Tab-separated table of C-alpha atoms in Angstrom:
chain	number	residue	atom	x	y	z
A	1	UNK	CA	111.632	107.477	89.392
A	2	UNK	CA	109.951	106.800	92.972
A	3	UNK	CA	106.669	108.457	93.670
A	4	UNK	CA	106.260	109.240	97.603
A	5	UNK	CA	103.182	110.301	98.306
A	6	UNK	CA	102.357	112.230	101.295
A	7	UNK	CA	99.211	113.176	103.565
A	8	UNK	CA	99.735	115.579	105.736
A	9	UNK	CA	99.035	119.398	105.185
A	10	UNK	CA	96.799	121.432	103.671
A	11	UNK	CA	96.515	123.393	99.850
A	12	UNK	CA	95.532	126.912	100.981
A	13	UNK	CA	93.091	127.546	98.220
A	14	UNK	CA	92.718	131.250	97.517
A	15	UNK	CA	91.416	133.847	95.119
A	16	UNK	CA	93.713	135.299	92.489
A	17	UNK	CA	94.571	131.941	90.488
A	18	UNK	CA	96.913	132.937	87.235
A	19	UNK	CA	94.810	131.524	84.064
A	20	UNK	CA	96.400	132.098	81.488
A	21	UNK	CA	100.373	131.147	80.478
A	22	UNK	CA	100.613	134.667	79.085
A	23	UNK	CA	103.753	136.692	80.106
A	24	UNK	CA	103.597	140.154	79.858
A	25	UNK	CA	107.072	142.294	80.306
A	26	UNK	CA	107.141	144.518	83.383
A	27	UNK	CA	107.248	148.297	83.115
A	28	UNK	CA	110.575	150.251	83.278
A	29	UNK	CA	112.339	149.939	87.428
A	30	UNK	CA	113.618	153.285	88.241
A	31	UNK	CA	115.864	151.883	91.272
A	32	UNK	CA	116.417	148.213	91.763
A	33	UNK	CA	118.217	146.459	94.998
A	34	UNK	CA	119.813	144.300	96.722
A	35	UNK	CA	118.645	143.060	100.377
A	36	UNK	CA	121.337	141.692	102.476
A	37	UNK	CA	118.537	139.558	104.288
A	38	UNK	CA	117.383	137.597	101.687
A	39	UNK	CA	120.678	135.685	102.070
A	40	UNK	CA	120.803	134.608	105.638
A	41	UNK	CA	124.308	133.946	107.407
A	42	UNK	CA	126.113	136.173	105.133
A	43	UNK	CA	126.657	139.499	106.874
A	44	UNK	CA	127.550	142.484	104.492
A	45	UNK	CA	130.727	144.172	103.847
A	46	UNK	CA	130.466	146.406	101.260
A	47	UNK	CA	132.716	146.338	98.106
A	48	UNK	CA	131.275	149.449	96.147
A	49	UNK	CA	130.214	153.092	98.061
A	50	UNK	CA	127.576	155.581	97.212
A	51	UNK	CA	128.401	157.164	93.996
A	52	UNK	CA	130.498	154.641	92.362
A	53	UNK	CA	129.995	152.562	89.242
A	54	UNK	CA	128.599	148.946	89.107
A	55	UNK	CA	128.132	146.466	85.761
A	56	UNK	CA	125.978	143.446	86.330
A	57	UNK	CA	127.967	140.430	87.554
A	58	UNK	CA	130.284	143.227	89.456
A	59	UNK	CA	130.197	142.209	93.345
A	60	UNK	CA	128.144	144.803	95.217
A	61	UNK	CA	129.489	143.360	99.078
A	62	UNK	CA	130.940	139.931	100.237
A	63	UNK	CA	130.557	137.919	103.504
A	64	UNK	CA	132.018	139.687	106.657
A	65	UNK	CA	133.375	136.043	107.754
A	66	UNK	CA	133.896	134.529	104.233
A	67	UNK	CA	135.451	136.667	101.562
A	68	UNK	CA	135.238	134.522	98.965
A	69	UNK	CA	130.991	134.197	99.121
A	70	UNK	CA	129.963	137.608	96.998
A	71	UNK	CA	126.423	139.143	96.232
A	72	UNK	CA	126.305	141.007	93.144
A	73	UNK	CA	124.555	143.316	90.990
A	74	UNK	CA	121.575	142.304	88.671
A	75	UNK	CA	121.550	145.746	86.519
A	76	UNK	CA	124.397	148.088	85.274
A	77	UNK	CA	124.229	151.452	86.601
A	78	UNK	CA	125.167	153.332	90.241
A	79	UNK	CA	124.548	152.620	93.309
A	80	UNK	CA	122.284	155.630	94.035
A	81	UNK	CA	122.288	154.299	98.621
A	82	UNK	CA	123.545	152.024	100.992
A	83	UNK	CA	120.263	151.794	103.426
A	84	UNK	CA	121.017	151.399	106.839
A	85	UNK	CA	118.511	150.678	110.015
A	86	UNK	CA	119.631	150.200	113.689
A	87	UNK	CA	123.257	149.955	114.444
A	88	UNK	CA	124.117	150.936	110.984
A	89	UNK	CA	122.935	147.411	109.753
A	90	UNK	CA	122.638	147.922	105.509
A	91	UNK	CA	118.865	147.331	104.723
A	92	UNK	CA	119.372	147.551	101.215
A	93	UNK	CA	121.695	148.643	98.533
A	94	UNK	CA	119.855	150.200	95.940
A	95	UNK	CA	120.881	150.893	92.419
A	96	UNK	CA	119.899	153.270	89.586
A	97	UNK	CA	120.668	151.585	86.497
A	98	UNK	CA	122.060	152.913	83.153
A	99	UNK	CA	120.148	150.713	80.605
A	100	UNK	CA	123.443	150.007	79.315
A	101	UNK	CA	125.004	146.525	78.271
A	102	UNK	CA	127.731	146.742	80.183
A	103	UNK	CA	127.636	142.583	81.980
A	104	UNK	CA	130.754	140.752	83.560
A	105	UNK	CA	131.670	137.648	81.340
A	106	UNK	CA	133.332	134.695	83.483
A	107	UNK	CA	135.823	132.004	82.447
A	108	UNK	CA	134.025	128.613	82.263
A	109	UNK	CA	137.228	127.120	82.623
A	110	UNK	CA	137.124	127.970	85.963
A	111	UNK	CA	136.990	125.512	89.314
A	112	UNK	CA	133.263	125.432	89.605
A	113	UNK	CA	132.976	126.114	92.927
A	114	UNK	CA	135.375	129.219	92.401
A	115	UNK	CA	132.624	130.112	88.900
A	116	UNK	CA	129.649	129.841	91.368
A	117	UNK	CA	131.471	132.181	94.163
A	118	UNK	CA	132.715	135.014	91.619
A	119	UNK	CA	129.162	135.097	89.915
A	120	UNK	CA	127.254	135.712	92.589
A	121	UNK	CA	124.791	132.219	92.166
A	122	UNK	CA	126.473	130.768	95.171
A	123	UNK	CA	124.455	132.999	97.987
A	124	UNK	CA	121.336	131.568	95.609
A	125	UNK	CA	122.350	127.823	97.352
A	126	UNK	CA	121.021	126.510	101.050
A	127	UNK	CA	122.185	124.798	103.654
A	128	UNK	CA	121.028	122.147	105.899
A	129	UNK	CA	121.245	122.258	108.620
A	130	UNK	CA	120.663	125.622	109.871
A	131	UNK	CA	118.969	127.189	106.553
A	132	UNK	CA	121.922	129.584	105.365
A	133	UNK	CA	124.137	130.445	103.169
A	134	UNK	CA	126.821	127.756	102.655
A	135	UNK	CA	130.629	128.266	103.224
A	136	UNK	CA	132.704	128.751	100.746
A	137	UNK	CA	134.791	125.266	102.077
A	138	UNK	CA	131.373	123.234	102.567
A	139	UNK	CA	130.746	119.991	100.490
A	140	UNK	CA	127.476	118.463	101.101
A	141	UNK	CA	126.243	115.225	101.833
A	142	UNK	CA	123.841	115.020	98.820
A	143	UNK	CA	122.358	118.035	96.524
A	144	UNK	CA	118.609	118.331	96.358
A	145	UNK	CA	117.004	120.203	93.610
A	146	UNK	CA	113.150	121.083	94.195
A	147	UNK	CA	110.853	121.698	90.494
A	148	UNK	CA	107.761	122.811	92.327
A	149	UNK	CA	106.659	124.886	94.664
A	150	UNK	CA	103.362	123.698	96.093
A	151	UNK	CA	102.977	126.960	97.910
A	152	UNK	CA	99.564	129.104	97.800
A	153	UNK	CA	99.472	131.129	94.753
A	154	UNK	CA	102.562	129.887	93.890
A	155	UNK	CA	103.698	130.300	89.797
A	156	UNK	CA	104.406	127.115	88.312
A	157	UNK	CA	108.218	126.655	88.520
A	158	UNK	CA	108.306	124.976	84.683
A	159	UNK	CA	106.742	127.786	83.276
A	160	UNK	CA	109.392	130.276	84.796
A	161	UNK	CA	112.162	128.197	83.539
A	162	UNK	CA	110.909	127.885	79.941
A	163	UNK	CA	113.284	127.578	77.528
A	164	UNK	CA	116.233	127.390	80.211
A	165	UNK	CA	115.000	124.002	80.680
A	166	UNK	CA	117.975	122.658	78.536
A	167	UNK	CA	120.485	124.192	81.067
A	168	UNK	CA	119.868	121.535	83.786
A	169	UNK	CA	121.856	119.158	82.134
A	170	UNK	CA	124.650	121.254	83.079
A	171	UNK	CA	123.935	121.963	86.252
A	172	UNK	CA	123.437	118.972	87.279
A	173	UNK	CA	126.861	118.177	85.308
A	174	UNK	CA	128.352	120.937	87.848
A	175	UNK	CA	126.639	120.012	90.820
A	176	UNK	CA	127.269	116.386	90.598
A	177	UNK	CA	131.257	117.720	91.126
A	178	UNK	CA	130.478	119.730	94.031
A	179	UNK	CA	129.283	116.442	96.554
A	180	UNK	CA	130.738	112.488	96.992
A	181	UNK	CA	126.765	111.726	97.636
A	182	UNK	CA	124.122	112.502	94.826
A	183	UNK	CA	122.210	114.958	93.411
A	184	UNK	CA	118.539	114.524	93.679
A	185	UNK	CA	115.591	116.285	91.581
A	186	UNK	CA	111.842	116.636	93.754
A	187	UNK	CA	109.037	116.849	90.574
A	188	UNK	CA	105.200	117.382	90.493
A	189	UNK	CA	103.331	114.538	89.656
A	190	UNK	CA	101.668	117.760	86.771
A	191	UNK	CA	105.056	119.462	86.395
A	192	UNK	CA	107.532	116.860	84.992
A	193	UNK	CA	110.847	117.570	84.138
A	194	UNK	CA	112.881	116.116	80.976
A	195	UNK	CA	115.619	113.519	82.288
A	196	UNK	CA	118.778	115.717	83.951
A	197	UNK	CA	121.192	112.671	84.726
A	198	UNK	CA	119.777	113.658	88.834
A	199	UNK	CA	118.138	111.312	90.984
A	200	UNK	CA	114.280	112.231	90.293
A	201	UNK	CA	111.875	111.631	93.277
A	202	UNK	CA	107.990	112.176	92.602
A	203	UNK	CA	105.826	113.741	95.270
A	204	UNK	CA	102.127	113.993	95.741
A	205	UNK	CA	100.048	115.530	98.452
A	206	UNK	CA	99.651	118.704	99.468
A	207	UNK	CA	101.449	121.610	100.523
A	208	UNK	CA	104.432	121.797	101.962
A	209	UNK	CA	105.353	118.934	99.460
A	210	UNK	CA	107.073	121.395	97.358
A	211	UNK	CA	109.566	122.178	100.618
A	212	UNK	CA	113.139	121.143	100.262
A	213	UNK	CA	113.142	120.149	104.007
A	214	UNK	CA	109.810	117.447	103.433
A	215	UNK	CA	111.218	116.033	100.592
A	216	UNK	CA	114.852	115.655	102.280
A	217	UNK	CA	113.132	114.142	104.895
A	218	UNK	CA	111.470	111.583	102.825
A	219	UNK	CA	114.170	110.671	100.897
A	220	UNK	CA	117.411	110.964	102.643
A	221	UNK	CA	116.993	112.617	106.198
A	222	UNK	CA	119.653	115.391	107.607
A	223	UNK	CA	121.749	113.901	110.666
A	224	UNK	CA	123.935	115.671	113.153
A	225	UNK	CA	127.229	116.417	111.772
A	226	UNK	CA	126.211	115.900	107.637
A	227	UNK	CA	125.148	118.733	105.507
A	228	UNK	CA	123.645	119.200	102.194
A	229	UNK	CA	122.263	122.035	99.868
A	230	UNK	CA	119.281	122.963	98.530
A	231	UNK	CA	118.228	125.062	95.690
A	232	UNK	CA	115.075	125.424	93.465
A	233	UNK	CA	115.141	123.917	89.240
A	234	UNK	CA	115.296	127.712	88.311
A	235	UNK	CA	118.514	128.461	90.258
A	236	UNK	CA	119.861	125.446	89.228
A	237	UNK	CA	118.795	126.436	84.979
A	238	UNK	CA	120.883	129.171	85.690
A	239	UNK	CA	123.821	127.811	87.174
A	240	UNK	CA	123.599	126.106	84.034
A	241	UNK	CA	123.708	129.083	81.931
A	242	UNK	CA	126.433	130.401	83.731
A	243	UNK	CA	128.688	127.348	82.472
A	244	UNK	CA	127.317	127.370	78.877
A	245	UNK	CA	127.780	131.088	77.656
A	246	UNK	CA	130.232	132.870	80.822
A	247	UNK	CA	127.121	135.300	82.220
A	248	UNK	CA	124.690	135.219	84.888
A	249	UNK	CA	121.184	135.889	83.202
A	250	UNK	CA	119.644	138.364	85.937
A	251	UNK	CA	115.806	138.165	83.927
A	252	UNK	CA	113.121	135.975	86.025
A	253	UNK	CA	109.491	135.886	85.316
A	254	UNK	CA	107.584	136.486	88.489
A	255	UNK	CA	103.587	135.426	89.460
A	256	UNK	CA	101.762	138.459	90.000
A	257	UNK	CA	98.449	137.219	91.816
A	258	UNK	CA	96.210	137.297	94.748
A	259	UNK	CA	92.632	138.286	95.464
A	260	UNK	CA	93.687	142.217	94.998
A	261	UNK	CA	95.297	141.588	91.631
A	262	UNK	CA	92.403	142.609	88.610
A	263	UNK	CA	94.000	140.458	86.414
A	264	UNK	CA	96.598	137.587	87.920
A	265	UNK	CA	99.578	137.088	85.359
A	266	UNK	CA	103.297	136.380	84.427
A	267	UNK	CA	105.489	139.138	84.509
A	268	UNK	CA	109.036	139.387	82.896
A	269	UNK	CA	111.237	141.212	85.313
A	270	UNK	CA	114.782	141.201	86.377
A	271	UNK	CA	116.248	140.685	89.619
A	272	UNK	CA	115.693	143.098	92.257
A	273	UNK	CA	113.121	145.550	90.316
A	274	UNK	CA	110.654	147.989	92.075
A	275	UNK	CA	107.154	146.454	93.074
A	276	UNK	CA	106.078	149.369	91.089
A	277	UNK	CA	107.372	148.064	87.702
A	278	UNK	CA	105.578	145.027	88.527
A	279	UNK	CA	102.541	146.206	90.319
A	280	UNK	CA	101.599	149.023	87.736
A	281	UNK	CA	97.931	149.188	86.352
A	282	UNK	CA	97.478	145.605	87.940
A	283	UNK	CA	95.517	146.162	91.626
A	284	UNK	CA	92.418	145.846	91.859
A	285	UNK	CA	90.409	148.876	91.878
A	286	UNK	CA	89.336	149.140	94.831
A	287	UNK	CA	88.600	151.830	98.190
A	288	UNK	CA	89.780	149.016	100.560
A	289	UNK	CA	93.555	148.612	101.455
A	290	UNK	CA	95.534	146.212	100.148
A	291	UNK	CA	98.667	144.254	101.269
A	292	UNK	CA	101.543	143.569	99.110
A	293	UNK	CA	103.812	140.456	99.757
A	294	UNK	CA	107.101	140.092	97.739
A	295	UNK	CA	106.156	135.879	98.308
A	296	UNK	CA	103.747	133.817	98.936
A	297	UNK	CA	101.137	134.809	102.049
A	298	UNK	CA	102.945	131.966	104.157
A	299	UNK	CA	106.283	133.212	103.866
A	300	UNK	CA	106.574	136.614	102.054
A	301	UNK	CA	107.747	139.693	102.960
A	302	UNK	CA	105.385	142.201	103.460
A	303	UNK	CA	106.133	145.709	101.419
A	304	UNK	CA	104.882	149.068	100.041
A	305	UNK	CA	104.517	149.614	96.216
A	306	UNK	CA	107.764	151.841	97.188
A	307	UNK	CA	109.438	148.455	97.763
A	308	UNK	CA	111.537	145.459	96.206
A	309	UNK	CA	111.314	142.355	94.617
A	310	UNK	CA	112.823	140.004	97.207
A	311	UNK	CA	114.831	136.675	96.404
A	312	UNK	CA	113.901	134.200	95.362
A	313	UNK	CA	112.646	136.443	92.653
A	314	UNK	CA	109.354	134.993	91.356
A	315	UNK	CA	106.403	135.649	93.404
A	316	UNK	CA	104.312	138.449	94.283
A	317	UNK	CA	101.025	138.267	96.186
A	318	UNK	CA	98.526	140.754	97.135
A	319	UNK	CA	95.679	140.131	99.503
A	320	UNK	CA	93.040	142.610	101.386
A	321	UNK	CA	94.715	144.289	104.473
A	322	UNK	CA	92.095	144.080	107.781
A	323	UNK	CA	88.835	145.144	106.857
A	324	UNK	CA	87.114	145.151	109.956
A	325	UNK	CA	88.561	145.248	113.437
A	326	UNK	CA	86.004	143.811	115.028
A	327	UNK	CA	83.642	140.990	113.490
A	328	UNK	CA	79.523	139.990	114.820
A	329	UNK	CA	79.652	136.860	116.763
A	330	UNK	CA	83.333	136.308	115.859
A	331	UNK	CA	84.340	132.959	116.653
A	332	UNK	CA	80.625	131.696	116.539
A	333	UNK	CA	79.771	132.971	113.942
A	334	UNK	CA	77.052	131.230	111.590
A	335	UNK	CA	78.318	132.888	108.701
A	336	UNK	CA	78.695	130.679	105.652
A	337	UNK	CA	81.960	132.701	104.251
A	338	UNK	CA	83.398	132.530	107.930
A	339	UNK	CA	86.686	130.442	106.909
A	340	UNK	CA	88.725	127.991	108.603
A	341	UNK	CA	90.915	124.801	107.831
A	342	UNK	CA	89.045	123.203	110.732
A	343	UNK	CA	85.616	122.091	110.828
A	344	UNK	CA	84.370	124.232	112.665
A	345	UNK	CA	81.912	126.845	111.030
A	346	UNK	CA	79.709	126.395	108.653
A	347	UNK	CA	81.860	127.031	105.630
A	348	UNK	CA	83.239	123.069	106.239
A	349	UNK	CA	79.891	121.987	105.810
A	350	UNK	CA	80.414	123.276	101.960
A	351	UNK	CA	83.931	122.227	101.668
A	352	UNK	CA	87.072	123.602	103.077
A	353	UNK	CA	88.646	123.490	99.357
A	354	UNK	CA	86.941	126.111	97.201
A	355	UNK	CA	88.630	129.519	96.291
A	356	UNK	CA	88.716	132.009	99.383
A	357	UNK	CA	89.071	135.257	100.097
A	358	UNK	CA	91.249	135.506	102.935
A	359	UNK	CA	92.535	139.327	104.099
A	360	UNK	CA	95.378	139.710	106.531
A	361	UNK	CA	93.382	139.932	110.123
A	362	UNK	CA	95.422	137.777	112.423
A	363	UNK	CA	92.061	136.192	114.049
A	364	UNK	CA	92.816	135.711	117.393
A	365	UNK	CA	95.915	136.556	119.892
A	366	UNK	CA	98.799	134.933	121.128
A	367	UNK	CA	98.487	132.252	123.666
A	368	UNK	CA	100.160	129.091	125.506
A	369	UNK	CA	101.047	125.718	123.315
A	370	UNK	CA	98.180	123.623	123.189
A	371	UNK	CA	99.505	119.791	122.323
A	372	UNK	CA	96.988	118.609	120.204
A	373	UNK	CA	98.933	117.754	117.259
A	374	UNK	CA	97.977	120.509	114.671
A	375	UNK	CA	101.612	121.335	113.924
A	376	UNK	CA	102.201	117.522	113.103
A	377	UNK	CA	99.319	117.620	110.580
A	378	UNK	CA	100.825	120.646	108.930
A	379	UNK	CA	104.885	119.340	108.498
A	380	UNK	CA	104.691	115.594	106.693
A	381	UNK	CA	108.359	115.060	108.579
A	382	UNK	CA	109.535	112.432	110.965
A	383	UNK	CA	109.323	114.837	113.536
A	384	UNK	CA	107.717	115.815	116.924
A	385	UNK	CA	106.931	119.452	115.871
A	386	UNK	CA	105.369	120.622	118.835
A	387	UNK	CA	107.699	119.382	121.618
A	388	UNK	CA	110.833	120.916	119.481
A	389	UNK	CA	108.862	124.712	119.183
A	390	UNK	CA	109.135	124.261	122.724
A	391	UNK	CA	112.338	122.969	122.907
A	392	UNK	CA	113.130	125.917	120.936
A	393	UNK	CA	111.803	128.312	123.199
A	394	UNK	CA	113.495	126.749	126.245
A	395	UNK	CA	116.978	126.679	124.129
A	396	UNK	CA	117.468	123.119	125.217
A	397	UNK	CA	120.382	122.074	122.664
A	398	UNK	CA	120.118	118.417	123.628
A	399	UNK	CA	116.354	117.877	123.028
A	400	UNK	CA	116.462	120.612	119.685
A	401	UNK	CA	119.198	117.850	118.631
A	402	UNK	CA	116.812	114.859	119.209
A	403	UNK	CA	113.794	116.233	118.213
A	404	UNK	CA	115.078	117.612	114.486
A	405	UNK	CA	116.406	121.220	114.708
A	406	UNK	CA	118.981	119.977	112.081
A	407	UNK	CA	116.536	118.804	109.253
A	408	UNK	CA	113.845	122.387	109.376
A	409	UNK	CA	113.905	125.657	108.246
A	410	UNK	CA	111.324	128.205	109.684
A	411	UNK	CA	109.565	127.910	106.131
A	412	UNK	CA	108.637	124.325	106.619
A	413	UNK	CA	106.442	125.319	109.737
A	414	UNK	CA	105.264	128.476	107.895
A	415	UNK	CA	101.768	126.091	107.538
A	416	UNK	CA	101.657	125.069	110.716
A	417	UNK	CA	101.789	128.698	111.690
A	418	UNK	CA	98.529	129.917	109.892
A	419	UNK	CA	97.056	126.859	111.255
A	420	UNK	CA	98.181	127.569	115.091
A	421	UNK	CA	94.997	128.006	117.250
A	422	UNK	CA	97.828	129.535	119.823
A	423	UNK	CA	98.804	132.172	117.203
A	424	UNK	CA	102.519	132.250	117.512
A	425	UNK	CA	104.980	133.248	115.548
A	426	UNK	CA	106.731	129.796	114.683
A	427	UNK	CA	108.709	130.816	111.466
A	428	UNK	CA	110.648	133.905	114.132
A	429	UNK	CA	110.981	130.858	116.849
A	430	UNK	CA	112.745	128.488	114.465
A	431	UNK	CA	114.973	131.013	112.553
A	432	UNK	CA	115.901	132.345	116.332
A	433	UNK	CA	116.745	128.905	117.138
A	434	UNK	CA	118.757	128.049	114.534
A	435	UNK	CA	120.988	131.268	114.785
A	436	UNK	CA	121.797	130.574	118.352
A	437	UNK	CA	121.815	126.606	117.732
A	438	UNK	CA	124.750	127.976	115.015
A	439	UNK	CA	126.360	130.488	116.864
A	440	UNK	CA	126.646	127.802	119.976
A	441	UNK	CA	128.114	125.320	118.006
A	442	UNK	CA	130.682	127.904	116.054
């Protein structure tokens, strides 16, 4: 086991900490769903219509360009709508389940490539480079597995696998099949995982340690023309599953946390449920508005209490929304609970680490790319992170090529982003570049 230990970033450290290893089961979902763009580079075409019947495991759509890649449904019931937005692209496919038992069983005996496309786990996989979906005819490189996420807020990873811990010797079984390279495990110095028969790597340091692109890059960088997958220990329990009793198992226990949480916990939940199920009797009460994140505040999607639970299924944060529009003395101010990464108010004096109460006022407005090396102290990669955001914005394929665009994904500079003095969007850059880096190249 090799312990790499890494420097650069920064552990967000915010209000709303989980305390307790209690899990509580989540109230009843009226609706739950399916969103098409949780599983980037598949594009929807649907297999069941408004009105018809669906049993869990059933396939709800599969990929426009690749028939064999299929989403499917976590619950038994109907599919109640097909939301669409512009140019009839489907938002959402949203289901009304029966409570009934009705689950697809699969034949183990199967290929396991063909097991992991019929099930539905395959869209659950990712692909460098380019941070999609793979193809259905892809073998990667190597396999790496990440068992943290060092993410703000984030739930612990081993105590959402719990007892499906004993799975991973299958998967790993299964995976090791899938690529002529190896598979490789990223732990948690605090979060160790029992021996799998993977390649276990050990990484300290702060966040984004728990990335699948910073630990590729410190073990086994991505060049041009290799690819390899990437998946998280609880995808990978239940691939294991899958192989050991024929069904998916749809149930994940989600983080419900943040400052405007009254009491942070584990919730039991299954895939896709209502924000409501998992939100219910848990804000805090307060007069001020709150926003809800199905995510972590770096990444998440932000959503109503009307909302979904978005893949990958085990996070939900909520944090004050703006609370004042404008602020005395803003940047200058002497304030002691004035907050910043930087040393530059008064709150660095008393230490940049204590628990904060951060809302979601943007602080500032969008301006020109100053080089002074912030993004590089965000992204612990062997990569010049500012000149290829601006590579990226030119769409110069050559210097996107030298500089890295293969080895990110817009969630490794989703740090760097709540760090940037120029306030741009960087995750919406990078995902823009790699679709047309992608749609170039194919």
């Amino acid at each position: 086991m090799a312990l790499i230990k890494l420097r650069k970033g920064f552990d967000l450290n915010l209000k709303g900490k989980i305390t307790s290893e209690q899990v509580i089961d989540a109230t009843s979902s009226e609706t739950y769903a399916v969103v098409p763009d949780d599983f980037t580079g598949v594009i929807p075409r649907l297999e069941k219509k408004e009105g018809e019947k669906v049993a869990a495991g059933e396939p709800l759509y599969h990929d426009k360009n690749d028939e064999k890649i299929k989403v499917t449904s976590p619950v038994s019931g109907t599919v109640r709508q097909v939301v669409r937005g512009d140019r009839r692209k489907i938002m959402a496919i949203v289901i009304d389940p029966d409570n009934s038992d009705r689950v697809v069983t699969f034949d183990t005996r199967e290929n396991p490539k063909t097991l992991l496309l019929e099930s539905g786990l395959w869209p659950m996989l990712r692909q460098r480079p380019y941070d999609i979906v793979p193809g259905s005819n892809a073998r990667p490189r190597d396999i790496f597995i990440t068992a943290f996420d060092s993410a703000p807020l984030a739930p612990s990873l081993k105590m959402v696998l719990g007892e499906d811990e004993k799975y991973l010797n299958k998967a790993v079984e299964v995976l090791s099949t899938m690529t002529d390279g190896k598979v490789y495990l990223g732990c948690s110095p605090n979060e160790a995982v029992n021996d799998t028969g993977a390649v276990t790597n050990t990484f300290s340091g702060p966040h984004p340690a728990g990335n699948a692109g910073v630990q590729i890059a410190n073990v086994k960088p991505v060049n041009k023309g290799e690819v390899v997958w990437t998946l998280d220990v609880v995808t990978a329990a239940r691939i294991g599953k899958l192989f050991e009793t024929g069904k998916v198992d749809y149930s994940t226990i989600v983080a419900v946390n943040g400052p405007g949480v009254a009491s942070p916990t584990y919730v039991k939940a299954t895939m896709g449920c209502t924000l409501q199920s998992l939100l219910k009797g848990r804000l805090s009460d307060t007069d001020k508005p709150l926003r809800i994140i199905s995510g972590n505040v770096l990444t998440g999607v932000k959503e109503t209490l009307d909302g979904f639970l978005h893949a990958p299924y085990r996070h939900v944060t909520v944090i004050n929304e703006v609370n004042t529009k404008d602020e005395f003395m803003g940047w200058a101010s002497l304030s002691p609970k004035k907050y910043s990464i930087y040393r530059v108010f008064a709150s660095g004096i008393f230490g940049r680490h204590k628990e904060v109460d951060l809302d979601a006022k943007l602080n500032g407005g969008e301006r020109a790319i100053v080089l002074s090396g912030e993004y590089d102290n965000m992204l612990p990669m062997d990569i010049y992170a500012e000149f290829l955001i601006k590579a990226i914005i030119a769409f110069d394929i050559d210097k996107m090529e030298q500089l890295g665009i293969y080895e990110v994904a817009p969630e490794d500079f989703a740090l760097a982003e709540y760090a940037d003095t120029s306030k741009l969007e960087l995750q919406r850059i990078v995902r823009e570049g790699l679709d047309k880096m992608r749609a170039e190249m194919y």
